[in-house]
XYZ file of C-alpha atoms in Angstrom:
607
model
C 40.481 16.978 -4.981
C 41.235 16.774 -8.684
C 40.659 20.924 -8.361
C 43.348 20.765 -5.907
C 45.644 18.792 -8.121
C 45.045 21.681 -10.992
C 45.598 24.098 -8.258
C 49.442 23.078 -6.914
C 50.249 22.264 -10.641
C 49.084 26.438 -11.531
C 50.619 27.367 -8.191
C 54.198 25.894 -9.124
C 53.856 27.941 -12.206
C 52.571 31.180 -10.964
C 54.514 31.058 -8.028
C 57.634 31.745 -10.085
C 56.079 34.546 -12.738
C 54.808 35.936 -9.468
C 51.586 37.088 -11.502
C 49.607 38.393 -8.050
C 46.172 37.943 -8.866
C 46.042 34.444 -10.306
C 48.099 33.330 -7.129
C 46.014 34.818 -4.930
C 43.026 32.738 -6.776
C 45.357 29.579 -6.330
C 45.783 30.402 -2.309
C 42.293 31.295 -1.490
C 41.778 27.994 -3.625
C 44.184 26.133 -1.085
C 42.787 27.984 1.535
C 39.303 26.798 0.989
C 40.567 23.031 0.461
C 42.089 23.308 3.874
C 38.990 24.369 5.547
C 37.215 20.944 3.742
C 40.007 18.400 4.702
C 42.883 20.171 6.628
C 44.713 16.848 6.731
C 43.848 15.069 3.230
C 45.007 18.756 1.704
C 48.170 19.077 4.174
C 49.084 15.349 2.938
C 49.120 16.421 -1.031
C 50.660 19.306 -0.418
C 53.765 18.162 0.960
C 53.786 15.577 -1.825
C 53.327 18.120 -4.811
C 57.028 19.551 -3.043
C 55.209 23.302 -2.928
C 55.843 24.255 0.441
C 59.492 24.759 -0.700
C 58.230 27.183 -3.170
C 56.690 28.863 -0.022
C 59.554 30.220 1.023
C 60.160 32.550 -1.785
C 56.487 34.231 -1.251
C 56.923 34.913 2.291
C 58.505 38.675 1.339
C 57.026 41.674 3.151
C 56.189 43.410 0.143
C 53.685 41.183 -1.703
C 50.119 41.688 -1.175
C 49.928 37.380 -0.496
C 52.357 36.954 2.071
C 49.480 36.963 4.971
C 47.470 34.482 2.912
C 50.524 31.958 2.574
C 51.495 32.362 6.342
C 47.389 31.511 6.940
C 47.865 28.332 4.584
C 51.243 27.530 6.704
C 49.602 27.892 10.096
C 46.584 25.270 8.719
C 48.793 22.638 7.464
C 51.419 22.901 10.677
C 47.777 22.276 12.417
C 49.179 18.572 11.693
C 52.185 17.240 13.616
C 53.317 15.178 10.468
C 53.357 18.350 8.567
C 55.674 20.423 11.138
C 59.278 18.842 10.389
C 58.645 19.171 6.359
C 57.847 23.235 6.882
C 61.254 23.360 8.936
C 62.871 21.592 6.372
C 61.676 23.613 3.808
C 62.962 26.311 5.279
C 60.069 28.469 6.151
C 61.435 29.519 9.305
C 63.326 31.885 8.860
C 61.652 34.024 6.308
C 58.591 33.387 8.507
C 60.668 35.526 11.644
C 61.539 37.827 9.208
C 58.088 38.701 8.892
C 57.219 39.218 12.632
C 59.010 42.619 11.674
C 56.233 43.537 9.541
C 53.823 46.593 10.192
C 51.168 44.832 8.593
C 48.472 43.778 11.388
C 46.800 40.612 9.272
C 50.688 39.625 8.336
C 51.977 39.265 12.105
C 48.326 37.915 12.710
C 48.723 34.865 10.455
C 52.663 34.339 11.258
C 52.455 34.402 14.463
C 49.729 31.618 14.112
C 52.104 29.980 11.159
C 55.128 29.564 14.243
C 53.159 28.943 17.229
C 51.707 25.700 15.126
C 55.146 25.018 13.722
C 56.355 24.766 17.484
C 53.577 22.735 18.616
C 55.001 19.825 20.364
C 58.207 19.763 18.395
C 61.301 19.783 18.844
C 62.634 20.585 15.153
C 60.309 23.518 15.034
C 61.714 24.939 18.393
C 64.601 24.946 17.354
C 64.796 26.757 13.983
C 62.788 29.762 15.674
C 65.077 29.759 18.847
C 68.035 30.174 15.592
C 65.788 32.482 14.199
C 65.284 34.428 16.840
C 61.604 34.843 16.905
C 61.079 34.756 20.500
C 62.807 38.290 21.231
C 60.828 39.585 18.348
C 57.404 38.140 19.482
C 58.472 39.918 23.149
C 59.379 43.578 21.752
C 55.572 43.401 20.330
C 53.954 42.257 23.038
C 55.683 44.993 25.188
C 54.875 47.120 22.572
C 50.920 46.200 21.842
C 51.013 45.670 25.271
C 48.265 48.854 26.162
C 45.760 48.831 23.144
C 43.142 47.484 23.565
C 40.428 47.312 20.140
C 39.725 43.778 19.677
C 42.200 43.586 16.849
C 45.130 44.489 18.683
C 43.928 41.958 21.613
C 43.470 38.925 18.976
C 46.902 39.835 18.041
C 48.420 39.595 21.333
C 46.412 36.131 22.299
C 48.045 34.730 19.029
C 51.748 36.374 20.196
C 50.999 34.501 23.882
C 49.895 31.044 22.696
C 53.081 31.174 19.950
C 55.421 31.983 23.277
C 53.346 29.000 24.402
C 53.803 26.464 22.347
C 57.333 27.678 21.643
C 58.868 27.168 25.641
C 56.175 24.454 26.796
C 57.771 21.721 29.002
C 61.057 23.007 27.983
C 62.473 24.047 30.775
C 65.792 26.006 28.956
C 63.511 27.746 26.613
C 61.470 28.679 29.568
C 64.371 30.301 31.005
C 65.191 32.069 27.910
C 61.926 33.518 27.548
C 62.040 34.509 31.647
C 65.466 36.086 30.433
C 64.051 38.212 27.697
C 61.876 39.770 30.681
C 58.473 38.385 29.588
C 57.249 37.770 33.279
C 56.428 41.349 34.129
C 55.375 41.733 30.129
C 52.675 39.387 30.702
C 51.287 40.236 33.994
C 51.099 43.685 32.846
C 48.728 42.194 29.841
C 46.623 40.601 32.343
C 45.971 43.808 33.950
C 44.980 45.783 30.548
C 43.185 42.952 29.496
C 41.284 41.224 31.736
C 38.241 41.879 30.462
C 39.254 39.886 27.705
C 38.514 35.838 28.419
C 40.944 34.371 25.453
C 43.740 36.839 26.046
C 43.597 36.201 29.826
C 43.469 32.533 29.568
C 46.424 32.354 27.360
C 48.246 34.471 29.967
C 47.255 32.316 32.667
C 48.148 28.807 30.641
C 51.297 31.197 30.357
C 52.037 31.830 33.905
C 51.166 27.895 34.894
C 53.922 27.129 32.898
C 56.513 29.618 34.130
C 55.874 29.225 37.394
C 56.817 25.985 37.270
C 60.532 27.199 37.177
C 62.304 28.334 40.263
C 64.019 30.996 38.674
C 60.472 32.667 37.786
C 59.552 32.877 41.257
C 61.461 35.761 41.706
C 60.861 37.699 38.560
C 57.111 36.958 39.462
C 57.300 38.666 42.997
C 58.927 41.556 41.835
C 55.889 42.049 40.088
C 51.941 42.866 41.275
C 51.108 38.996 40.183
C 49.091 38.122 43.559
C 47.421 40.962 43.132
C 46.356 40.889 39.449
C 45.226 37.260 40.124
C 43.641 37.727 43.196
C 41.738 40.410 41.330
C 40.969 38.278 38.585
C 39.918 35.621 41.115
C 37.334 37.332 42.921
C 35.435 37.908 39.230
C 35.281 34.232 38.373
C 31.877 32.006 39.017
C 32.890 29.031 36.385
C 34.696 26.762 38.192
C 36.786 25.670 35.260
C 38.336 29.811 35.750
C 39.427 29.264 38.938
C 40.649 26.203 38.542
C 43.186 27.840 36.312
C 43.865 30.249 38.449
C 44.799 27.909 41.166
C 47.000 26.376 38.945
C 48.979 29.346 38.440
C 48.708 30.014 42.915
C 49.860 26.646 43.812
C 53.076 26.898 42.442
C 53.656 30.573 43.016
C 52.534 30.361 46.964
C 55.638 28.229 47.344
C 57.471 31.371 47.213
C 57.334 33.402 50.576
C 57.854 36.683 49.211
C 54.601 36.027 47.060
C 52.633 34.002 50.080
C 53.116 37.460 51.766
C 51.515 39.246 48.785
C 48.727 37.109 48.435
C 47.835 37.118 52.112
C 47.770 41.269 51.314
C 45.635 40.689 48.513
C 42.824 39.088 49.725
C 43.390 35.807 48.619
C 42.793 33.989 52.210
C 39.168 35.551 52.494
C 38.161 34.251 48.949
C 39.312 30.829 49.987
C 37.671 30.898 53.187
C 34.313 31.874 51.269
C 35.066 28.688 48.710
C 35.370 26.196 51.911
C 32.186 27.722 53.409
C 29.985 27.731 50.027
C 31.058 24.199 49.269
C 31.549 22.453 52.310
C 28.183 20.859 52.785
C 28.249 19.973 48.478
C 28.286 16.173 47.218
C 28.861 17.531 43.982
C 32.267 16.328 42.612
C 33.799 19.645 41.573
C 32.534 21.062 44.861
C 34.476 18.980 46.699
C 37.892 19.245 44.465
C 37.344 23.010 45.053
C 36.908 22.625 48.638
C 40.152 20.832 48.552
C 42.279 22.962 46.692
C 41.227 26.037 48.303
C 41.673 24.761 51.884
C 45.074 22.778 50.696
C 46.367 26.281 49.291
C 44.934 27.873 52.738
C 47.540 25.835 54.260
C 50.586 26.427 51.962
C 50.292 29.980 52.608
C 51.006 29.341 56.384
C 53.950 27.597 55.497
C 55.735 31.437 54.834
C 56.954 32.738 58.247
C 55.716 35.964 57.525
C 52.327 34.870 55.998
C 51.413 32.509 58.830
C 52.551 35.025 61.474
C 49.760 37.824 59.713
C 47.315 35.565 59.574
C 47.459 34.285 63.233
C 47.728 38.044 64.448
C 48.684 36.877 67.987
C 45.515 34.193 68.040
C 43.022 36.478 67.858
C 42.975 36.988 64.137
C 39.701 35.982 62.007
C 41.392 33.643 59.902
C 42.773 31.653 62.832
C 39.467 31.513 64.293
C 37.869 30.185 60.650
C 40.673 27.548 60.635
C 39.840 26.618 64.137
C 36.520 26.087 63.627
C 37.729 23.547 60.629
C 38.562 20.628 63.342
C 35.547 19.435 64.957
C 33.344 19.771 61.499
C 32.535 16.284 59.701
C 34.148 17.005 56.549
C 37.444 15.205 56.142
C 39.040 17.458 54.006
C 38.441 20.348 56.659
C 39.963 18.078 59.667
C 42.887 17.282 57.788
C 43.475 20.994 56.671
C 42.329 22.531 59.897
C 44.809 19.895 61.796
C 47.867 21.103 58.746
C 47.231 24.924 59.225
C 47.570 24.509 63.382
C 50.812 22.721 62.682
C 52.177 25.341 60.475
C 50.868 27.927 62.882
C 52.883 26.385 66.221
C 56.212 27.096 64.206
C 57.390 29.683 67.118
C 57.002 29.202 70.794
C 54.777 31.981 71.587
C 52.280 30.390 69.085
C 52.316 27.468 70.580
C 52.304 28.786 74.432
C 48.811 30.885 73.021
C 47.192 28.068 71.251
C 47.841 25.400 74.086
C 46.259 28.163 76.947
C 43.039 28.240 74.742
C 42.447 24.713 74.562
C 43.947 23.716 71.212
C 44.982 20.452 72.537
C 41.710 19.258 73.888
C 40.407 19.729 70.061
C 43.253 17.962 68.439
C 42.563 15.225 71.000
C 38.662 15.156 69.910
C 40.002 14.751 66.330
C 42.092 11.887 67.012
C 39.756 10.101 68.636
C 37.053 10.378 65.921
C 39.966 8.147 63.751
C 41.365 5.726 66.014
C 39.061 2.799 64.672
C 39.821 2.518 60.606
C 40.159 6.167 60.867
C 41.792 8.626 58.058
C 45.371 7.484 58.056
C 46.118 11.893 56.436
C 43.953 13.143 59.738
C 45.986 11.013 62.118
C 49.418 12.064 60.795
C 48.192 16.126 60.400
C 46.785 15.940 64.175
C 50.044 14.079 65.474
C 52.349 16.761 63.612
C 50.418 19.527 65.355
C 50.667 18.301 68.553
C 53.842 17.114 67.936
C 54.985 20.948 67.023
C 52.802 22.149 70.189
C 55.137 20.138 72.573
C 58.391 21.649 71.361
C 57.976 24.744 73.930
C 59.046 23.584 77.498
C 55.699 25.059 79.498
C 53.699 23.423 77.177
C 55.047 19.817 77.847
C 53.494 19.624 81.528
C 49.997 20.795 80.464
C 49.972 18.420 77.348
C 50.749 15.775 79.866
C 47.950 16.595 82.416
C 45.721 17.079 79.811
C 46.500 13.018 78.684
C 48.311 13.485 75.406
C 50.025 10.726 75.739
C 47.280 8.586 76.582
C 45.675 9.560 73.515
C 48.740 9.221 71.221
C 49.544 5.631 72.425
C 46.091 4.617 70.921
C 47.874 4.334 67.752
C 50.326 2.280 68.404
C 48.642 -0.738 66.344
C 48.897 1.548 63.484
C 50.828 -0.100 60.670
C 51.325 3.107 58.506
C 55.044 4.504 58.510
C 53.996 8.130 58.367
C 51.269 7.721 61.605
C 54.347 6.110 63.555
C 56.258 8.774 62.774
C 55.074 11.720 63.897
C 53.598 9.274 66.982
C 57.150 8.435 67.973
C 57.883 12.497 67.572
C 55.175 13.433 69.599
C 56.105 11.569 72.494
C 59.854 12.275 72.202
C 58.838 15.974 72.561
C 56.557 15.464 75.066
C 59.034 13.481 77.655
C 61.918 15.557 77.301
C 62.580 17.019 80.277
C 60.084 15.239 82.162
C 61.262 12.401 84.743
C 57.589 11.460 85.316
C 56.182 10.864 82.212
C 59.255 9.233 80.548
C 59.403 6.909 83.696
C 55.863 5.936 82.936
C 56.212 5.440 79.510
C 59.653 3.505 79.866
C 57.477 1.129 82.174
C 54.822 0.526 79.457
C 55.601 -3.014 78.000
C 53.629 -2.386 74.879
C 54.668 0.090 74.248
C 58.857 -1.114 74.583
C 58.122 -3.980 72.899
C 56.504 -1.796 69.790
C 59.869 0.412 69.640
C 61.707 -2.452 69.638
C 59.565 -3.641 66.459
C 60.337 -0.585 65.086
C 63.716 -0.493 65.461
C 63.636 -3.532 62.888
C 61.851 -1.370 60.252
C 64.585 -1.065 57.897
C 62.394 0.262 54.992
C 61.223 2.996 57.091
C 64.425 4.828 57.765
C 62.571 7.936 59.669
C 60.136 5.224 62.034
C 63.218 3.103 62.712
C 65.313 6.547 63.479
C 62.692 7.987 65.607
C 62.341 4.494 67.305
C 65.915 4.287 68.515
C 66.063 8.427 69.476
C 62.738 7.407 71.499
C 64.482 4.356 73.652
C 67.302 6.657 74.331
C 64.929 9.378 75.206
C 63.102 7.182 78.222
C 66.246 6.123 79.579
C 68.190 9.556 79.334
C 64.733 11.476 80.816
C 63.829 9.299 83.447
C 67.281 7.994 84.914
C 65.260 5.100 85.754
C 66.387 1.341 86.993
C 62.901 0.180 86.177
C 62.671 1.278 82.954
C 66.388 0.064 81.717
C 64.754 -3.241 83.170
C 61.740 -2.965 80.650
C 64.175 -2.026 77.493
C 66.710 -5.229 78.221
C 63.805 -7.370 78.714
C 62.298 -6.527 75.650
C 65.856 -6.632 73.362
C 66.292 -3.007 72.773
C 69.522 -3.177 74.407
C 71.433 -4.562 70.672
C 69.475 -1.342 69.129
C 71.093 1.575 71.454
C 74.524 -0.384 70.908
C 73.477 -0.288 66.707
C 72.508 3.552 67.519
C 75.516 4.275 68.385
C 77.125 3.887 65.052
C 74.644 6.154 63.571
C 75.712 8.707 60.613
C 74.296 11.497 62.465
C 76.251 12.612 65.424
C 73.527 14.034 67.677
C 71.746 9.834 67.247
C 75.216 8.723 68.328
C 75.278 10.993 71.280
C 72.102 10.115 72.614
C 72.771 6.546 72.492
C 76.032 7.077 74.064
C 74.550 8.913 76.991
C 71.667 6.407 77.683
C 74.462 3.557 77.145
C 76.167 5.216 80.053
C 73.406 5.219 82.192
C 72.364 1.418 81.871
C 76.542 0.974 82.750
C 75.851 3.255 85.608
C 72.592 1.945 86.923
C 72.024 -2.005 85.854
C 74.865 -3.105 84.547
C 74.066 -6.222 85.780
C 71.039 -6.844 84.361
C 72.245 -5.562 80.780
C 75.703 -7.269 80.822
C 74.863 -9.623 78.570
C 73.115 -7.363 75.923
C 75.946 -5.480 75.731
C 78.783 -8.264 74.805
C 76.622 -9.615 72.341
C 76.275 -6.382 70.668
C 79.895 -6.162 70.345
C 79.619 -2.485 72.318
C 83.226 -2.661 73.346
C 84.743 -3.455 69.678
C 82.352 -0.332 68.649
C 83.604 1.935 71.381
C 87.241 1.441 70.428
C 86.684 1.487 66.611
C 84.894 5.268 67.448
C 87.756 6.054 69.447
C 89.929 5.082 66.795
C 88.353 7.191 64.062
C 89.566 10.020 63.399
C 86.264 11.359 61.861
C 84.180 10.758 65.172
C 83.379 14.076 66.737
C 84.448 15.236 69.925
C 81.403 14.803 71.793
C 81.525 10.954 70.070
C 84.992 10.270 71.502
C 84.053 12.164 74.887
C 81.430 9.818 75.450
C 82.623 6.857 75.015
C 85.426 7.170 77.078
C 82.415 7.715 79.959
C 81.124 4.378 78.870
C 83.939 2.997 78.852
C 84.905 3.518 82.163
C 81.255 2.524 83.441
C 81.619 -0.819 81.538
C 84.651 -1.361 84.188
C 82.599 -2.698 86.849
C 81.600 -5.718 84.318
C 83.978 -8.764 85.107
C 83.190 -10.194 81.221
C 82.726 -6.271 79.711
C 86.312 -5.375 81.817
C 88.379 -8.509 80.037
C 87.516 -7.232 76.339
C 88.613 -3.077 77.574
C 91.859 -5.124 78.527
C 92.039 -7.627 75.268
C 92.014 -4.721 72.818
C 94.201 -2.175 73.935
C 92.742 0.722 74.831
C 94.803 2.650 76.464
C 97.018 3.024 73.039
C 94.004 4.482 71.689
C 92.982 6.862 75.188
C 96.227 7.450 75.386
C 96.980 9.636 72.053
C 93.648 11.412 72.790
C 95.466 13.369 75.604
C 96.757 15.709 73.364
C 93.403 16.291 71.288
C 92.689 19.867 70.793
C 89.614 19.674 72.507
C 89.943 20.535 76.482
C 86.968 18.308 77.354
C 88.071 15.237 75.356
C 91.734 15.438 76.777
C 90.951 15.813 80.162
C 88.700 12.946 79.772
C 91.668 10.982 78.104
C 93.783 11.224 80.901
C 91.021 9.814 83.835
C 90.028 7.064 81.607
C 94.073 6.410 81.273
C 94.264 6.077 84.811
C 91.458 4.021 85.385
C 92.300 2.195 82.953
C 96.046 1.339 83.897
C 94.437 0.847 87.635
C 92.102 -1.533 86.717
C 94.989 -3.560 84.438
């Protein structure tokens, strides 16, 4: 260390004589003292104030330059050491130097800025000033097809400086995206793949990027998937392809690039992953298994993808998936149950997979998870079936086939997202169907658990799907018996609260349902109804001039029903309806003034 003090102390000297040889003896000195004790050498160097001096060697001509760059990209190897080499202003000179012909000068400053930028902010932004990144693109465009071992250590050091120059930063990103680097850099993977460095820096690359929405597109104007999927079938390691899932995950949320990955082969090498590693304990096995099946099913998210892939039910990949359901392997069940929902997205999907006994599988899962069962399994199997029962053939052969029967075993569940879909599943399923909504509507448990649900304030989606449900047994089965059930188990306050709702097509169906209590058990709901205030509601939505014209429409209905109510009739009369009914005989809509002038007569009749 004493050496090192003579050395800085000759260095300051030489460095303004600019005598060549003896500072090239003082840098290879440095040099060597970095390579001892990087960080005790970085610390007296920024003390002996020398990496100002630094500056003034960095010129293109001298035969040191690459050796000074070399000493800068060892001491920037420490983060304390990156602001002092921005403030001494190396930056600049050191993107002046990127123009250089010389191979072992880009080599070293390329290293020099990439460290500089390492997780700083400072050092960002003085080579953003600078300009480097254009600079460090033109190169790599340019270097792009040579491939001797020099050129390709070159071009790893260019990829990691992009690196470290945009990482986590998502306007640099965009910059670099911009400059056109996407296509730049899957063209290097495709030249160099033979190369593990260069193609791991261009996947680490790519991870990042992706990230970005605006890459997405730049990425599937370009042969990415298949590059990758290329690239993909060559790996063994598992830590390889678990970078190059990295990079799929985000990409596959595009549907332009789902499509070209499904063209590229990618679904058979996942299917090959779930069946090598199903029956593995081993813990990397199994994270495998899980990614590749989990990026199975975001592929089948794309309309276009999925719809390949299923090729009218008869398609290989289908089949595999199928064949995912009964096995014992959670992971498989839940993805298996996920890829079925993404496949019934269109009716003739459905219609296909109900005929070949789709149903009776889902069923089998569900069953296998009633009792402390996979809470993931129970929501992906209720989603599918949930999406099966959208198609109007398919709701009478779900019914026969006891769907419901084996739905309502979970309602003891006490998690949100299995109530959910439950309470979706059996919406779909009734609608339409007298029957089964009357039998459901008579179920007391069942009433009393919507009800519950209703309540569930922290759950905005179970308590919405709760109230559309109620609605949905009265307004299916037109039933006196199953109004009965609802009032006697308070959901009466919940239709009236319904009816307030922010979204019109909620308001609607409480309306309608109101209207058929009015119509068919008044009586019996009377009370209900008065102390949920459903009068002062009606005429503060008739009032508003924001409630839509099915809103208004509707409640005029109800509130003619409510007229055969002795207590319901005397509030119509206390707050002054017909005011209100009475402007709405000029609203623009045909429907809504024609209704505005019966429920003025009725109204003045019943007065």
């Amino acid at each position: 260390m004493d050496n090192l003090s003579d050395t800085l102390k000759k260095l300051k000297i030489t460095a303004v004589d600019r005598t060549e040889d003896s500072l090239e003896g003082c840098l290879d000195c440095l040099l060597q003292a970095l390579a001892q004790n990087n960080m005790e050498t970085s610390e007296k160097i920024q003390g002996s104030g020398i990496l100002q001096l630094f500056a003034s060697l960095l010129i293109p001509q001298s035969s040191c330059t690459a050796k000074v760059a070399n000493i800068i990209a060892e001491v920037a190897k420490n983060e304390f050491m990156r602001i002092p080499c921005v403030d001494a202003g190396l930056i600049s000179p050191l993107v002046q130097l990127l123009n250089s012909k010389d191979q072992e000068v880009l080599l070293q400053t390329g290293r020099a800025l990439g460290n500089i930028c390492y997780d700083s902010h400072e050092g960002r932004s003085a080579v953003d000033q600078a300009g480097g990144a254009q600079i460090v693109i033109d190169h790599l465009r340019s270097l792009c097809s040579i491939t001797d071992p020099a050129n390709e250590k070159l071009l790893t050091v260019f990829c990691g400086m992009l690196m470290n120059y945009s990482n986590e930063n998502d306007s640099l990103q965009a910059q670099l995206i911009n400059m056109g680097v996407i296509p730049t850099l899957v063209k290097l993977l495709g030249i160099h793949c033979q190369n593990a460095a260069l193609t791991e820096m261009c996947l680490v690359a790519f991870g990042n990027l992706a990230e970005l929405e605006s890459s997405k597109e730049q990425f599937a104007s370009t042969n990415i998937a298949e590059e990758l999927v290329k690239l993909f079938k060559k790996q063994i390691e598992h830590d390889k392809r678990e970078m190059i899932f990295e990079v799929l995950a985000p990409l596959a949320e595009n549907d332009a690039i789902k499509l070209q990955l499904v063209e590229a082969g990618l679904v058979e090498c996942l299917l090959e992953i779930v069946q090598e590693k199903v029956d593995s304990e081993k813990e990397e096995d199994i994270a495998e298994l899980k990614t590749a099946s989990d990026l199975m099913v975001l592929l089948l998210l794309g309309d276009e993808s999925m719809q390949k892939l299923f090729e009218g039910g008869k398609g290989n990949v289908f089949q595999r998936v199928l064949s995912w359901i009964p096995s014992n392997n959670h992971q498989l069940q839940l993805a298996g149950a996920l890829a079925i929902a993404n496949f019934a997205r269109n009716d003739g999907n459905c219609i296909h997979m109900v005929d070949n006994g789709i149903v009776e599988k889902l069923m089998d899962l569900l069953d296998r998870h009633v009792e402390d069962g996979n809470v993931t399994v129970q929501h992906a199997a209720l989603s599918a079936l949930r999406n099966l029962a959208i198609p109007v053939v398919n709701k009478a052969k779900m019914l026969s086939a006891g769907v419901t029967e084996a739905v309502l075993k979970f309602l003891k569940s006490e998690m949100p997202p299995v109530q959910f879909k439950l309470l979706g599943t059996l919406r779909m399923l009734i609608d339409a169907q007298a029957e089964a909504a009357e039998q459901l509507g008579k179920n007391v448990k069942l009433v009393e658990r919507l009800v519950e649900w209703c309540e569930a304030k922290d759950h905005a989606g179970v308590m919405g799907e709760s109230n559309r449900l109620l609605s949905a047994l009265i307004r299916h089965s037109k039933s006196k018996d199953v109004i009965k059930t609802i009032v006697q188990s308070g959901g009466i306050k919940h239709l009236v609260t319904m009816a307030t709702s922010e979204h019109v097509i909620m308001q609607n169906e409480a309306l309608v349902a109101l209207a058929l209590i009015a119509a068919l058990e008044l009586g019996t709901a009377e009370k209900d109804l008065e102390s949920a205030k459903l009068v002062q509601i009606l005429h503060r939505l008739l009032a508003d001039e924001r409630s839509a014209p099915e809103i208004k429409y509707n409640s005029m209905v109800l509130i003619c029903a409510l007229m055969g109510s002795e207590s319901l009739h005397k509030e119509v009369q206390d707050l002054a309806f017909l005011d209100v009914v009475s402007k709405l005989r000029s609203h623009e809509n045909k429907s809504v003034a024609q209704q505005a002038s019966l429920t003025e007569q009725r109204l003045t009749v019943e007065s």
